[in-house]
Amino acid sequence: MPDRDPVERPFALVVALVALAAWVGGDFFMHEVLSEIAILSIFAMSLSLLVGQVGMVSMGHAAFFATGAYATAALTIHLQWQVLPALLAATLIAALLAALTGLFAIRTRGIFFIMITLAIGQMVHAYLFKARAFGADDGMGGIPRMDLAWIGLDSNEPEVFSASVLIIAAIVWFLLRILVRSPYGAMLLAIHHNEHRLRALGGFVAHFKLLAFVIAGTIAGLAGSLTAQHTAFVSPDLGFWTVSGEVLIMVIVGGMGSLTGAIAGAAVLTLLRHTLSDSSFWQNLGLDSGLASYWQFMMGVFFIVMVVFATDGIHGRLRRLWQSIKG
Amino acid sequence: MSAVDPVDAQAMRPPALERAPRLRVESIHHAFGSLVVSDDVSLDIAPGECHGLIGPNGAGKSTLFDIIAGEIIPLGGGVHLDGKEITGEPPDRRARLGLARSFQHNDLFAELTVRENLIVGGIVAHGIGHVAWRALARERSVCEKAEMLAMRLGLEDVLDTEVHTLSYGTRRQLEIALALEMEPKVLLLDEPTAGMSPEETVHIQERIADSPPDLALLIVEHDMDVLFGLADRVTVLDYGRVLLQGDAEEVRASDIVRQRYLGTDPVPTTPVSIPS
Ligand SMILES: Nc1ncnc2c1ncn2[C@@H]1O[C@H](COP(=O)(O)OP(=O)(O)OP(=O)(O)O)[C@@H](O)[C@H]1O
Ligand SMILES: [Mg+2]
């Protein structure tokens, strides 16, 4: 829609600069964290398209994340594929799964959409948990990273891998931003606001929703493939419903409807998790280091505070700040 | 009994009835549980013809609209558009075949601005909803058309105002503008002037009157001046049954309509339908 959002671009610029500074000044550990954040950002942006733009709240988005990760693992380990073709194939497989499941999911709305996506996620998790070929509940290890020797780089170096995934995250941001600002993006927003009227006008509501579901699933699959390469390991936990819940929280914390917000949400939650689960953090505060094992509880408190005081997330806060400065 | 010479009335109308009907509604039956809302309702509308639909509250007028538009699949009967059976088609298919409607209760993109509402309509009308790789701002024709349409409707001052903050009458104008924007072959208007000020009513009446000459129009209207000012033919519906159907002048002259709608003591169907 004709520039609805004055803060998205400056916000993205700030996030990009912070990421660049962190990459330049980062140590080994920082590059690991940056890679993790970049991958989760891609995952969160894909869900942000569904939740923020179309209003489809999925609770099973981890299904496509796990599919991308497992497909990468299986293709590289079982079939000895090169990583780059495996990444493309894994993304495609996630897209196919999204198309197949989306055919059913998009027929529902509201709580029923939440339930059916939850069921899709749990089915994928249950399958991976039992499937011998994919290591069942042990998962699979030893997944290689993409081969960057052709440009003279080694992706096993943390700073090389983090740079790669940061660049991929930036590309995903650009592509999704083009999509959101296109006529198709306006149709998605119209579905969000009044699906009934759009259908009465003659909009291809079902096609539009299915396409959005597939695009979101595809990008989640890409994120999954990258996480498999990052950790060299996949387990059924990647598809568990709590993963879907966490990425949804990232989208909400960042501010629904904002791609940059999804990145910020992924960063804040990842950093918070690392900080709160680190016993030296609590020691430095002069508190019992045992508090570190209660980090999930603390995250819950943080999330409640966010929902009560800033329902529109980081991006929404910034937007209101901008409006109050302007007028 | 006729107050108007039927020969004269015949001469005034375009020869619409001789053409093949744009919209044909054939013995529709529908009921909600035991409540019969459509009982053998039939009507034909030719290109360029305006068909009025009147009847008391709960007569089944809006339900008939829902059936024609595809929101409700009737228990019996058929709907044909340009000779093509569309009874089982979903609402969006029908809309793309050239059937547009406005709703009795405004059904807009309330949190979007007037401009954005019209742009959404324009994207659908231009069939560019699948374009995902080009910025909307580059679709000049859609954006300019939205502005032009707003201008024609006198909405240019509120172009960038969110719809839910507008007055009821203004929202009503937009409701009709969205339907007109589709450049339909058949247009269904459900009480277009309800809740509008007299000026707004005149304005919208003009907009409807200067719609394309081959548009087939079906209109529900409680304001008899507006209705008989537009309609060529009229159907009177009561408890889902067709009480009377015929040329506007015949229906206007009939006892039922004179007593119930035009007499000294008109049935107060809606508070705004007081004839001036
Ligand atoms: N979905 C539904 N389920 C059950 N009953 C319904 C439903 N929709 C409408 N009705 C009932 O059907 C009857 C016809 O309703 P309808 O809206 O078609 O009347 P109408 O002629 O448009 O009236 P009004 O002048 O008040 O708009 C009413 O008695 C209404 O209560
Ligand atoms: Mg009605």
XYZ file of C-alpha atoms and ligand atoms in Angstrom:
635
model
C 0.000 0.000 0.000
C 1.232 3.516 -0.712
C 3.859 3.841 1.968
C 1.992 2.919 5.085
C 5.124 2.520 7.083
C 7.598 5.361 7.514
C 9.837 3.591 10.037
C 10.462 0.286 8.264
C 13.324 1.571 6.134
C 15.266 3.535 8.777
C 14.661 0.658 11.186
C 16.107 -1.794 8.660
C 19.095 0.469 8.116
C 19.806 0.568 11.850
C 19.454 -3.211 12.150
C 21.792 -3.694 9.178
C 24.395 -1.358 10.697
C 24.207 -3.103 14.064
C 24.619 -6.463 12.343
C 27.595 -5.156 10.365
C 29.236 -3.731 13.486
C 28.673 -6.992 15.348
C 30.179 -8.944 12.483
C 33.236 -6.718 12.148
C 33.926 -6.540 15.864
C 32.701 -10.010 16.770
C 34.738 -12.848 18.253
C 34.224 -16.570 17.645
C 31.228 -16.760 19.963
C 29.657 -13.640 18.500
C 29.829 -15.087 14.999
C 28.092 -18.232 16.175
C 25.350 -16.144 17.740
C 25.108 -13.943 14.631
C 24.647 -17.014 12.442
C 21.938 -18.284 14.747
C 20.167 -14.915 14.724
C 20.406 -14.573 10.950
C 18.894 -18.024 10.422
C 16.114 -17.433 12.927
C 15.507 -14.038 11.287
C 14.869 -15.759 7.972
C 12.538 -18.183 9.722
C 10.756 -15.347 11.571
C 10.400 -13.218 8.419
C 8.712 -16.126 6.654
C 6.189 -16.412 9.464
C 5.819 -12.643 9.595
C 4.542 -12.739 6.010
C 1.766 -15.105 7.072
C 0.905 -13.618 10.452
C 1.559 -9.940 9.862
C 0.517 -9.497 6.260
C -2.270 -12.060 5.768
C -3.359 -12.581 9.362
C -2.845 -16.357 9.184
C -1.518 -17.352 12.607
C 0.313 -20.611 12.064
C 1.321 -22.775 15.014
C 3.017 -25.357 12.842
C 5.551 -23.336 10.925
C 8.398 -25.439 12.351
C 7.188 -28.283 10.120
C 8.781 -26.578 7.111
C 11.859 -25.544 9.072
C 12.416 -29.159 10.110
C 11.665 -30.410 6.596
C 14.307 -28.110 5.129
C 16.809 -29.213 7.752
C 16.133 -32.947 7.386
C 16.079 -32.841 3.604
C 19.485 -31.182 3.664
C 20.776 -33.795 6.101
C 19.407 -36.732 4.134
C 20.573 -35.463 0.750
C 24.098 -34.649 1.884
C 24.629 -37.669 4.137
C 22.615 -40.482 2.527
C 22.980 -39.405 -1.074
C 26.287 -37.498 -0.794
C 24.865 -34.498 -2.629
C 26.768 -31.248 -2.758
C 25.428 -28.801 -0.182
C 24.253 -26.080 -2.570
C 22.052 -28.369 -4.699
C 20.883 -30.002 -1.471
C 19.930 -26.585 -0.119
C 17.900 -25.836 -3.251
C 16.244 -29.257 -3.211
C 15.488 -29.006 0.507
C 13.844 -25.639 -0.024
C 11.810 -27.121 -2.857
C 10.743 -30.088 -0.716
C 9.588 -27.688 2.007
C 7.661 -25.782 -0.672
C 5.962 -28.986 -1.832
C 5.003 -29.919 1.720
C 3.638 -26.403 2.234
C 1.598 -26.654 -0.967
C 0.211 -30.037 0.016
C -0.691 -29.112 3.583
C -1.698 -25.578 2.595
C -4.463 -26.945 0.368
C -6.201 -28.072 3.554
C -5.029 -25.395 5.970
C -6.166 -22.371 3.947
C -9.751 -23.586 3.970
C -9.894 -22.738 7.660
C -9.646 -19.498 9.563
C -8.868 -18.228 13.051
C -8.676 -20.879 15.751
C -9.255 -23.674 13.217
C -6.272 -22.540 11.179
C -4.200 -22.560 14.365
C -5.387 -26.085 15.154
C -4.776 -27.495 11.682
C -1.296 -25.976 11.421
C -0.517 -27.273 14.910
C -1.575 -30.728 13.718
C 0.608 -30.458 10.591
C 3.585 -29.533 12.757
C 3.012 -32.375 15.174
C 2.596 -34.878 12.343
C 5.959 -33.906 10.891
C 7.532 -34.090 14.339
C 5.962 -37.478 15.049
C 7.159 -38.821 11.713
C 10.732 -37.624 12.218
C 10.717 -38.977 15.760
C 9.974 -42.484 14.481
C 11.612 -42.548 11.054
C 14.624 -44.912 11.228
C 15.959 -43.643 7.915
C 16.397 -40.220 9.477
C 17.850 -41.377 12.767
C 14.504 -41.387 14.596
C 14.726 -39.626 17.977
C 18.551 -39.442 17.747
C 18.439 -37.239 14.674
C 21.343 -37.034 12.236
C 24.790 -35.500 12.615
C 27.740 -34.601 10.421
C 25.983 -32.347 7.959
C 28.474 -30.357 5.891
C 28.241 -26.622 5.184
C 27.971 -25.037 1.781
C 31.127 -25.155 -0.266
C 32.502 -21.668 -0.818
C 35.915 -22.745 -2.141
C 34.939 -21.402 -5.574
C 35.232 -17.899 -4.140
C 38.198 -18.881 -2.046
C 36.380 -19.038 1.298
C 35.842 -21.738 3.879
C 32.346 -21.730 5.340
C 33.562 -23.672 8.369
C 35.136 -20.425 9.544
C 32.538 -18.860 11.831
C 32.910 -15.387 10.323
C 32.521 -16.738 6.793
C 29.406 -18.701 7.656
C 27.874 -15.834 9.629
C 28.540 -13.459 6.724
C 26.902 -15.925 4.315
C 23.736 -16.323 6.344
C 23.560 -12.580 7.068
C 23.698 -11.905 3.330
C 21.019 -14.523 2.675
C 18.861 -12.938 5.395
C 19.295 -9.532 3.742
C 18.295 -10.985 0.351
C 15.199 -12.573 1.915
C 14.314 -9.212 3.495
C 14.612 -7.462 0.110
C 12.572 -10.063 -1.742
C 9.823 -10.134 0.870
C 9.763 -6.356 0.949
C 9.226 -6.247 -2.808
C 6.424 -8.770 -2.387
C 4.774 -6.870 0.458
C 4.791 -3.627 -1.524
C 3.463 -5.204 -4.724
C -0.166 -5.480 -5.839
C -0.062 -9.047 -4.508
C 1.048 -7.702 -1.118
C -1.943 -5.350 -1.176
C -4.197 -8.356 -1.824
C -2.709 -10.121 1.200
C -3.331 -7.068 3.337
C -6.881 -6.898 2.016
C -7.419 -10.528 3.026
C -6.159 -9.633 6.480
C -8.627 -6.763 6.810
C -11.715 -8.149 5.102
C -11.455 -11.454 3.318
C -15.195 -11.524 2.694
C -15.267 -8.272 0.775
C -12.208 -9.160 -1.277
C -13.938 -12.357 -2.336
C -17.107 -10.435 -3.189
C -15.024 -8.103 -5.359
C -13.683 -11.104 -7.252
C -10.247 -11.526 -5.673
C -8.653 -14.986 -5.901
C -8.643 -15.243 -2.132
C -7.883 -18.967 -1.913
C -5.034 -18.759 -4.479
C -3.535 -15.745 -2.770
C -3.598 -17.453 0.624
C -2.187 -20.709 -0.690
C 0.611 -18.862 -2.456
C 1.467 -16.965 0.736
C 1.480 -20.219 2.689
C 3.824 -21.818 0.147
C 6.171 -18.826 0.022
C 6.337 -18.767 3.820
C 6.944 -22.529 3.940
C 9.652 -22.283 1.284
C 11.557 -19.619 3.166
C 11.165 -21.545 6.430
C 12.641 -24.528 4.580
C 15.591 -22.392 3.506
C 16.129 -21.365 7.126
C 15.927 -25.028 8.129
C 18.557 -26.014 5.589
C 20.854 -23.290 6.911
C 20.381 -24.327 10.527
C 21.268 -27.927 9.631
C 24.485 -26.639 8.066
C 25.177 -24.329 10.983
C 24.872 -26.903 13.765
C 25.816 -29.880 11.547
C 23.014 -31.696 13.302
C 19.263 -32.222 13.011
C 16.835 -33.645 15.559
C 13.045 -34.076 15.627
C 12.934 -31.186 18.112
C 13.333 -28.804 15.156
C 9.729 -29.594 14.216
C 8.264 -29.544 17.709
C 5.389 -27.177 18.338
C 7.393 -25.133 20.840
C 9.693 -24.127 17.974
C 6.646 -22.869 16.080
C 5.597 -21.050 19.237
C 9.009 -19.468 19.727
C 9.190 -18.129 16.195
C 5.675 -16.758 16.603
C 6.834 -14.982 19.767
C 9.736 -13.506 17.785
C 7.283 -12.114 15.264
C 5.065 -10.681 18.007
C 7.963 -9.196 19.980
C 9.370 -7.623 16.820
C 6.005 -6.230 15.821
C 3.528 -7.960 13.559
C 3.478 -6.752 10.010
C 7.094 -5.667 9.946
C 9.856 -7.731 8.311
C 12.569 -5.811 10.132
C 10.617 -6.328 13.331
C 10.845 -10.076 12.788
C 14.633 -9.763 12.569
C 14.737 -7.633 15.704
C 12.463 -10.112 17.488
C 14.727 -12.998 16.513
C 17.763 -11.060 17.739
C 16.220 -9.997 21.043
C 14.924 -13.456 21.903
C 18.131 -15.206 20.914
C 20.322 -12.797 22.872
C 17.989 -12.956 25.846
C 18.093 -16.745 25.831
C 21.896 -16.770 25.711
C 22.136 -14.137 28.428
C 19.583 -15.540 30.836
C 20.911 -19.082 30.522
C 24.465 -17.920 31.246
C 25.314 -18.371 34.936
C 28.024 -15.692 34.900
C 25.367 -13.126 33.956
C 23.532 -13.807 37.213
C 26.792 -13.868 39.183
C 27.740 -10.461 37.809
C 24.406 -9.160 39.053
C 25.326 -10.467 42.481
C 22.636 -13.133 42.310
C 22.627 -16.913 42.617
C 24.119 -18.430 39.459
C 21.525 -21.223 39.765
C 18.984 -18.761 38.377
C 20.447 -19.524 34.959
C 18.573 -22.812 34.846
C 15.308 -20.876 35.209
C 15.932 -18.955 31.986
C 12.752 -20.226 30.322
C 10.746 -18.881 33.234
C 12.426 -15.490 32.854
C 11.702 -15.525 29.133
C 8.049 -16.126 29.999
C 8.064 -13.077 32.278
C 9.650 -11.023 29.505
C 7.053 -12.155 27.033
C 4.175 -11.284 29.346
C 5.652 -7.825 29.910
C 5.949 -7.355 26.145
C 2.364 -8.411 25.500
C 0.980 -6.194 28.242
C 3.006 -3.061 27.573
C 3.857 -3.252 23.899
C 1.350 -5.387 22.011
C 2.555 -3.984 18.722
C 6.127 -5.011 19.454
C 9.403 -3.230 18.878
C 8.405 -1.983 15.451
C 5.071 -0.662 16.725
C 6.829 1.163 19.544
C 9.207 2.811 17.104
C 6.320 3.770 14.866
C 4.424 5.436 17.684
C 7.593 7.183 18.764
C 8.050 8.494 15.226
C 4.440 9.686 15.114
C 4.720 11.523 18.431
C 7.926 13.238 17.277
C 6.333 14.202 13.987
C 3.088 15.583 15.348
C -56.990 1.691 -12.190
C -53.823 2.783 -13.921
C -52.876 6.400 -13.341
C -50.482 6.457 -16.257
C -51.331 5.598 -19.833
C -49.646 2.221 -20.318
C -48.900 2.977 -23.971
C -46.984 6.103 -22.983
C -45.095 4.239 -20.313
C -44.183 1.614 -22.892
C -42.822 4.242 -25.235
C -40.607 5.797 -22.546
C -38.707 2.639 -21.793
C -35.848 1.352 -23.884
C -36.676 -1.880 -25.660
C -34.769 -3.711 -22.972
C -37.141 -6.613 -22.623
C -36.650 -7.738 -26.179
C -32.969 -8.401 -25.582
C -31.673 -11.582 -23.996
C -31.569 -11.170 -20.223
C -28.229 -10.390 -18.593
C -29.358 -11.879 -15.345
C -32.004 -14.567 -15.063
C -33.229 -15.743 -11.696
C -35.368 -18.835 -12.085
C -37.847 -20.098 -9.475
C -35.538 -19.743 -6.503
C -36.495 -21.612 -3.357
C -34.708 -21.116 -0.112
C -35.406 -21.495 3.585
C -33.523 -21.062 6.842
C -34.802 -24.035 8.780
C -38.564 -23.746 8.637
C -38.453 -20.060 7.682
C -39.120 -19.824 3.952
C -37.268 -16.786 2.600
C -37.521 -17.428 -1.138
C -40.616 -19.072 -2.521
C -40.504 -19.495 -6.286
C -38.856 -16.157 -7.032
C -38.117 -15.474 -10.697
C -36.945 -12.363 -12.451
C -35.109 -11.360 -15.621
C -32.998 -8.257 -16.092
C -31.961 -7.161 -19.579
C -28.830 -5.155 -20.352
C -29.491 -1.517 -19.570
C -32.470 -2.328 -17.430
C -32.972 -1.328 -13.825
C -35.047 -3.688 -11.737
C -36.366 -2.532 -8.369
C -36.996 -4.904 -5.498
C -39.251 -3.826 -2.655
C -40.866 -5.502 0.285
C -41.141 -5.182 4.049
C -38.320 -6.000 6.475
C -37.527 -9.686 6.424
C -39.196 -10.241 3.055
C -36.050 -11.967 1.782
C -34.553 -9.216 -0.367
C -31.018 -9.413 0.981
C -31.192 -13.197 0.959
C -32.075 -13.083 -2.729
C -29.015 -10.864 -3.260
C -26.867 -13.381 -1.413
C -28.257 -16.132 -3.624
C -27.590 -14.182 -6.813
C -24.092 -13.234 -5.643
C -23.266 -16.784 -4.582
C -22.929 -16.333 -0.835
C -25.883 -18.638 -0.367
C -26.559 -21.657 -2.563
C -30.348 -21.913 -2.842
C -32.233 -25.115 -2.098
C -33.876 -24.898 -5.493
C -33.896 -22.891 -8.679
C -31.153 -21.372 -10.772
C -29.221 -18.219 -11.488
C -27.970 -17.441 -15.013
C -25.603 -14.721 -16.119
C -25.602 -13.999 -19.863
C -27.310 -17.313 -20.462
C -24.666 -19.178 -18.470
C -25.739 -21.161 -15.434
C -23.861 -19.878 -12.356
C -25.999 -21.376 -9.582
C -23.131 -23.375 -8.053
C -20.305 -20.911 -8.674
C -18.570 -19.290 -5.695
C -18.944 -15.517 -5.169
C -15.486 -14.581 -6.478
C -16.058 -16.495 -9.744
C -19.345 -14.656 -10.229
C -17.688 -11.351 -9.499
C -15.069 -12.047 -12.154
C -17.834 -12.940 -14.599
C -19.133 -9.405 -14.146
C -21.433 -9.457 -11.157
C -20.816 -6.785 -8.528
C -22.725 -5.896 -5.411
C -22.889 -3.473 -2.554
C -23.888 -4.652 0.880
C -26.807 -3.467 2.989
C -24.429 -3.197 5.926
C -21.177 -1.549 4.864
C -18.561 -4.199 4.309
C -15.349 -2.282 3.714
C -11.665 -2.509 4.526
C -12.331 -0.394 7.575
C -8.751 -0.003 8.817
C -7.481 0.977 5.395
C -7.804 4.441 3.922
C -10.281 5.436 1.222
C -7.426 5.454 -1.284
C -6.319 1.988 -0.230
C -9.866 0.640 -0.462
C -10.150 1.942 -4.003
C -6.688 0.632 -4.892
C -7.630 -2.838 -3.657
C -10.717 -2.628 -5.866
C -8.599 -1.401 -8.772
C -6.119 -4.248 -8.453
C -8.943 -6.773 -8.603
C -10.649 -4.933 -11.482
C -7.385 -4.862 -13.463
C -6.646 -8.497 -12.674
C -3.119 -7.750 -11.416
C -3.502 -9.324 -7.973
C -0.843 -11.933 -8.795
C 1.835 -9.368 -9.596
C 4.300 -9.807 -6.750
C 7.534 -8.517 -8.245
C 6.610 -4.960 -9.123
C 5.901 -2.137 -6.685
C 2.273 -1.121 -6.417
C 3.362 2.504 -6.818
C 4.447 1.599 -10.360
C 0.897 0.599 -11.292
C 0.047 4.157 -12.239
C -3.287 3.387 -13.842
C -4.636 1.746 -10.697
C -3.450 4.536 -8.419
C -4.671 7.306 -10.700
C -8.007 5.632 -11.262
C -8.514 5.370 -7.513
C -7.948 9.109 -7.188
C -10.235 9.891 -10.109
C -12.999 7.757 -8.704
C -12.654 9.414 -5.311
C -12.878 12.798 -7.001
C -16.062 11.872 -8.830
C -17.605 10.752 -5.560
C -16.487 13.828 -3.677
C -14.163 11.785 -1.499
C -10.952 13.590 -2.456
C -10.669 15.338 0.919
C -10.733 12.078 2.827
C -8.533 10.062 0.451
C -5.986 9.299 3.132
C -8.381 8.939 6.021
C -9.007 5.527 7.493
C -12.487 4.395 6.565
C -13.704 3.541 10.069
C -13.317 7.175 11.109
C -15.607 8.472 8.339
C -19.279 9.352 8.667
C -21.826 6.673 7.861
C -22.955 8.391 4.687
C -19.407 8.722 3.395
C -18.713 5.075 4.050
C -21.917 4.266 2.210
C -20.649 6.183 -0.831
C -17.439 4.183 -0.755
C -19.417 0.960 -0.466
C -21.130 1.759 -3.751
C -17.971 3.136 -5.345
C -16.203 -0.181 -4.753
C -18.967 -2.029 -6.575
C -18.994 0.460 -9.469
C -15.209 0.301 -9.712
C -15.495 -3.300 -10.888
C -17.216 -2.038 -14.065
C -19.709 -4.879 -13.796
C -22.286 -6.212 -16.250
C -24.735 -6.786 -13.418
C -24.839 -4.610 -10.327
C -26.771 -5.456 -7.172
C -27.355 -2.548 -4.815
C -28.857 -3.331 -1.412
C -30.419 -0.158 0.012
C -27.734 2.149 -1.405
C -29.132 5.331 0.115
C -30.024 3.998 3.575
C -28.649 6.317 6.248
C -27.542 8.967 3.769
C -28.318 12.653 4.018
C -30.632 14.071 1.322
C -27.661 15.610 -0.509
C -25.756 12.352 -0.393
C -28.841 10.547 -1.654
C -29.133 12.848 -4.658
C -25.430 12.462 -5.324
C -25.491 8.687 -5.269
C -28.680 8.646 -7.331
C -26.868 10.590 -10.034
C -23.896 8.263 -9.887
C -26.178 5.252 -10.317
C -28.118 6.934 -13.116
C -24.975 7.650 -15.141
C -23.628 4.117 -14.898
C -22.875 2.509 -18.273
C -25.933 2.168 -20.534
C -25.802 -1.619 -20.820
C -25.498 -2.292 -17.096
C -28.193 -4.525 -15.647
C -29.112 -3.167 -12.251
C -31.023 -4.779 -9.411
C -31.758 -2.415 -6.576
C -33.392 -2.756 -3.172
C -34.514 0.636 -1.953
C -36.876 1.828 0.721
C -36.960 5.378 -0.623
C -39.762 5.169 -3.186
C -38.720 8.382 -4.942
C -35.271 6.978 -5.540
C -36.643 3.599 -6.529
C -39.245 4.759 -9.016
C -36.814 7.350 -10.323
C -34.478 4.563 -11.430
C -36.447 1.376 -11.955
C -37.877 0.164 -15.251
C -39.444 -2.855 -13.669
C -40.295 -3.647 -10.066
C -40.822 -6.807 -8.036
C -42.696 -6.706 -4.749
C -41.574 -9.415 -2.355
C -43.431 -10.524 0.750
C -42.484 -13.468 2.964
C -40.272 -14.727 0.156
C -43.083 -14.721 -2.391
C -43.437 -12.490 -5.416
C -46.529 -10.453 -4.673
C -46.361 -8.368 -7.788
C -44.011 -7.993 -10.717
C -44.233 -5.672 -13.670
C -43.365 -2.395 -15.281
C -42.531 0.304 -12.775
C -45.550 2.401 -13.678
C -47.932 -0.537 -13.352
C -46.499 -1.481 -9.983
C -46.516 2.101 -8.791
C -50.168 2.338 -9.723
C -51.166 -0.923 -8.080
C -53.312 -0.937 -4.956
C -50.793 -2.830 -2.860
C -47.971 -0.444 -3.516
C -50.137 2.655 -3.249
C -51.441 1.534 0.122
C -48.234 0.207 1.591
C -45.538 2.371 0.105
C -46.965 5.487 -1.439
C -50.217 6.130 0.403
C -50.852 8.776 3.001
C -49.920 6.223 5.591
C -46.874 4.431 4.224
C -45.659 1.409 6.118
C -42.586 2.689 7.976
C -40.110 0.167 6.698
C -37.010 2.091 7.653
C -36.728 5.424 9.412
C -35.057 7.060 6.417
C -37.655 6.117 3.830
C -39.919 9.105 4.354
C -40.912 10.323 0.895
C -40.145 13.983 0.490
N -28.357 -16.692 7.939
C -29.632 -16.670 8.353
N -30.099 -17.636 9.159
C -31.376 -17.614 9.579
N -32.276 -16.690 9.244
C -31.872 -15.688 8.437
C -30.531 -15.632 7.956
N -30.411 -14.531 7.175
C -31.614 -13.950 7.176
N -32.505 -14.631 7.931
C -33.916 -14.316 8.117
O -34.514 -14.405 6.845
C -35.489 -13.399 6.683
C -35.196 -12.610 5.459
O -34.042 -11.826 5.685
P -33.490 -10.776 4.628
O -32.276 -10.177 5.207
O -33.371 -11.428 3.314
O -34.661 -9.706 4.594
P -34.722 -8.318 3.851
O -35.881 -8.373 2.961
O -33.428 -7.954 3.272
O -35.050 -7.356 5.075
P -34.538 -5.876 5.406
O -35.471 -4.940 4.732
O -34.668 -5.794 6.887
O -33.148 -5.759 4.955
C -35.476 -12.573 7.961
O -36.547 -13.026 8.766
C -34.150 -12.897 8.592
O -34.239 -12.835 9.988
Mg -32.020 -6.543 3.596
